């Protein structure tokens, strides 16, 4: 980032604009879990059926919205890797773009509630088209004021080629959305096909290119490092962190919001039912408070693991970004899982299943984090700090940190299957133990490493 | 910030931990407006009375909670100005501290709902005591590992003095809270006095010192720049920005959440009432969508002004932080204002008053932003970039940017008083015009400056 002194009066560093956009996008992506989590389930109903009937569609909508917002986020990241500096006009255009993106979830819930009515899909596609046009205007404006661009493009002789290439990629989605909007009046399924293409077209395009290059044998030319569809293309690490922090922060606070709104007892009720004894009235909400602390601790510790990992990551690739977004989608599902665990009667069949759902959600969130680490290890020379590479002095400790949650979740899941009577106790015990496990993890790792060293040297001596 | 290479394996830069803490704190501070905004007001009721009876207490609770969270935030900023690097233990301790802080709003709403029952105030005070103890542990840990500390303290010979001084300031609030917790069992008003002291003690302390120094004439020694109560003490600019961005992002998205949850029509209702016509069903929600776009535009542009101002701010003082927090408290009130404007029948007495409330809220939010600018100009050599100082080439433009919203709001307010019939039209016209006004502001300022120059040169010539 260049200092303000070097820039003209109107030209500005873009960090804070991007941080604000990340905050907006992460909130929008995450809060779509709220309508799912607030679904009222009658305690007498069997969770098994209600999950299948009521929650399944809502969860599908949540996942789709989350992933669509992350696609929009990734496009935004790549756009502002090309345009590095901003001025007032770009800042205002970006805010307009954000406003349209924050409206997408609403059009999406219209689509989900009225699958037969073309209006929802028409609105969604139109929004996507307008967003694309605004982004194209941003690109045109950037190339009209080349001092705003990425240094690599700024010094290149072939700026017109870059401009054309970037506009082509930017406008591909909106063009497909335009067709989707038109077809929504004649034949809705075709619109869905077009919208589906937006997400998959880059990957199909990439695959066909790959097959072509294998068949013909000619190597494809990569025109611009930061604007391809390759999975090892870099993705701004700062922005991955900002987006992730936003999601974790919202998820960690979602439950306390519900508690603030729902769990303050009514003054009248306290007087009549509990004879003015507030503490016994609050006792009824006990499981909710426990769920809150449990959720905060889990989210906090998963953030802590992510933070530790990204301290040692030097470059983020698109594949790592994808795995991170998948992990975040499950993190976003935690409020639902905790809402479920606190909703049911103790030791009922429902409660055990709710606890198992929680374990599975945490497991997937943490295993995708582990996936980021594995993906980073594949290109460790480019993506990891020497300390964290294979053989580095923090390698084993990092491995242990990332493996702790998946292992504990698997263990808890199988224990609840075997000892279903004690499932709630097992789950709460797990939540209490894990923070302390992280505190003493370094010592454990040292002991384990020493033991391994000792065993291998012993076995060598025997040979 | 030092690079990772320089640090030991376990020692880490603290930026991301602090950014995450800022995100959590800004969410907690802002969302307390939700219970206020979701207060159901019957459309037939006169807003005037219901505002006075129902909303007043809730707004008071919101403002108190917001300000208490900002006090906690400021304490957190100052703590981590002393401790500059972190390790895993500090990260986990900080997360524990955050968990307790996110619980404060709940205890506060208990206090507000049951003013006569000592349990709420006891919970609140106990939380504050535990937070203080955790923070004291963080300080002790930091001084036990001096390489984590601020460089200035690290090289000083009198570390023990610093430790004592910082612990004294950190534990002052918790000690008062401890007394509040004890008195809550005997005499509740005394508890409120103790809690009130937490907020005002620093200022009283500062005032008495100031009077003493005036009376005796002796200059007080300032022991440590970053841990005093002086209003021109520096406050990390990065963290002020992060906290501000969080508040703006949440406020900008709060309305779309409500829209996603409340304004998706029921499939049955659409079939029966609107004969399956979704568009006419959505027509009823028109004012809500208008309110959403209006709110997003206003919040986005106020963020834009803040962003422009802080691009030229080089150092943030506590006074600027205080003004910023006051501005943010009004920003947080915007969802309520917009909820009100979209709730009432067109051209009713209620609607006009709701619009006037909106104007007043926006006015205060923007006038406090202007206040930050004025406060910065007082110490412009330290706090402002040369461009923005008096006589700098961006000075007039910055002035115009900051003055635009207060002026427009005042104008809109007085117009609604005179032309009450047209108040809704005036308000919507204002929301449409202002973004374009920002786009062409630079040209206007140039014309204005040229005119002023011309006039002054003409008047000189006449002399």
CSV table of C-alpha atoms in Angstrom, one decimal, chain A residues 8 22 48 69 82 129 152 158 171 179 202 229 285 288 291 318 343 350 383:
chain,number,residue,atom,x,y,z
A,8,UNK,CA,-3.0,12.8,-5.4
A,22,UNK,CA,-15.8,-7.8,3.5
A,48,UNK,CA,-36.0,-36.9,12.6
A,69,UNK,CA,-22.4,-14.6,-1.7
A,82,UNK,CA,-6.7,-5.4,-10.6
A,129,UNK,CA,-27.2,-8.1,-14.3
A,152,UNK,CA,1.8,-5.0,-13.4
A,158,UNK,CA,-0.9,-4.2,-23.8
A,171,UNK,CA,-19.5,-9.7,-17.9
A,179,UNK,CA,-30.6,-14.8,-20.5
A,202,UNK,CA,-15.5,-21.3,-14.9
A,229,UNK,CA,-9.8,-19.6,-13.2
A,285,UNK,CA,-33.5,-20.6,30.7
A,288,UNK,CA,-30.0,-21.6,26.7
A,291,UNK,CA,-25.8,-23.3,24.7
A,318,UNK,CA,-8.2,-20.0,-4.7
A,343,UNK,CA,-34.7,-26.7,22.5
A,350,UNK,CA,-34.5,-35.5,20.0
A,383,UNK,CA,2.2,-20.7,0.6
